[in-house]
C-alpha cells in the first residue's frame, strides 16, 4: 500500500478498499497519509 499511497488517484482507491476491509486500517492509513504530506 505504501507504493500505492504515493499516487493521489490510487491513494483514494486504496482508502476506499481499506475502509471496506477494516475501519482500523483506514485510521492507520490516514495517519501515514498526513505524515507523508
Short mmCIF file of C-alpha atoms in Angstrom, two decimals:
data_model
loop_
_atom_site.label_atom_id
_atom_site.label_comp_id
_atom_site.label_asym_id
_atom_site.label_seq_id
_atom_site.Cartn_x
_atom_site.Cartn_y
_atom_site.Cartn_z
CA UNK A 1 0.00 0.00 0.00
CA UNK A 2 2.92 2.33 0.65
CA UNK A 3 3.77 2.49 -3.05
CA UNK A 4 0.11 2.88 -3.92
CA UNK A 5 -0.31 5.74 -1.44
CA UNK A 6 2.27 7.73 -3.39
CA UNK A 7 -0.25 8.32 -6.20
CA UNK A 8 -3.24 10.51 -5.42
CA UNK A 9 -5.60 8.53 -7.67
CA UNK A 10 -4.54 5.19 -6.20
CA UNK A 11 -4.47 6.71 -2.70
CA UNK A 12 -8.21 7.45 -2.85
CA UNK A 13 -8.95 3.99 -4.26
CA UNK A 14 -6.78 2.36 -1.58
CA UNK A 15 -8.61 4.33 1.10
CA UNK A 16 -11.98 3.00 -0.11
CA UNK A 17 -10.61 -0.54 -0.31
CA UNK A 18 -9.11 -0.31 3.16
CA UNK A 19 -12.29 1.25 4.54
CA UNK A 20 -14.30 -1.69 3.22
CA UNK A 21 -11.77 -4.17 4.61
CA UNK A 22 -11.44 -2.71 8.10
CA UNK A 23 -12.01 0.73 9.67
CA UNK A 24 -8.97 0.24 11.90
CA UNK A 25 -6.63 0.01 8.91
CA UNK A 26 -8.23 3.14 7.46
CA UNK A 27 -7.21 5.12 10.56
CA UNK A 28 -3.63 3.89 10.23
CA UNK A 29 -3.54 4.83 6.53
CA UNK A 30 -4.90 8.29 7.30
CA UNK A 31 -2.12 8.86 9.83
CA UNK A 32 0.51 7.77 7.31
CA UNK A 33 -1.06 9.93 4.60
CA UNK A 34 -0.96 13.01 6.83
CA UNK A 35 2.63 12.33 7.86
CA UNK A 36 3.79 11.94 4.25
CA UNK A 37 2.13 15.13 3.08
#
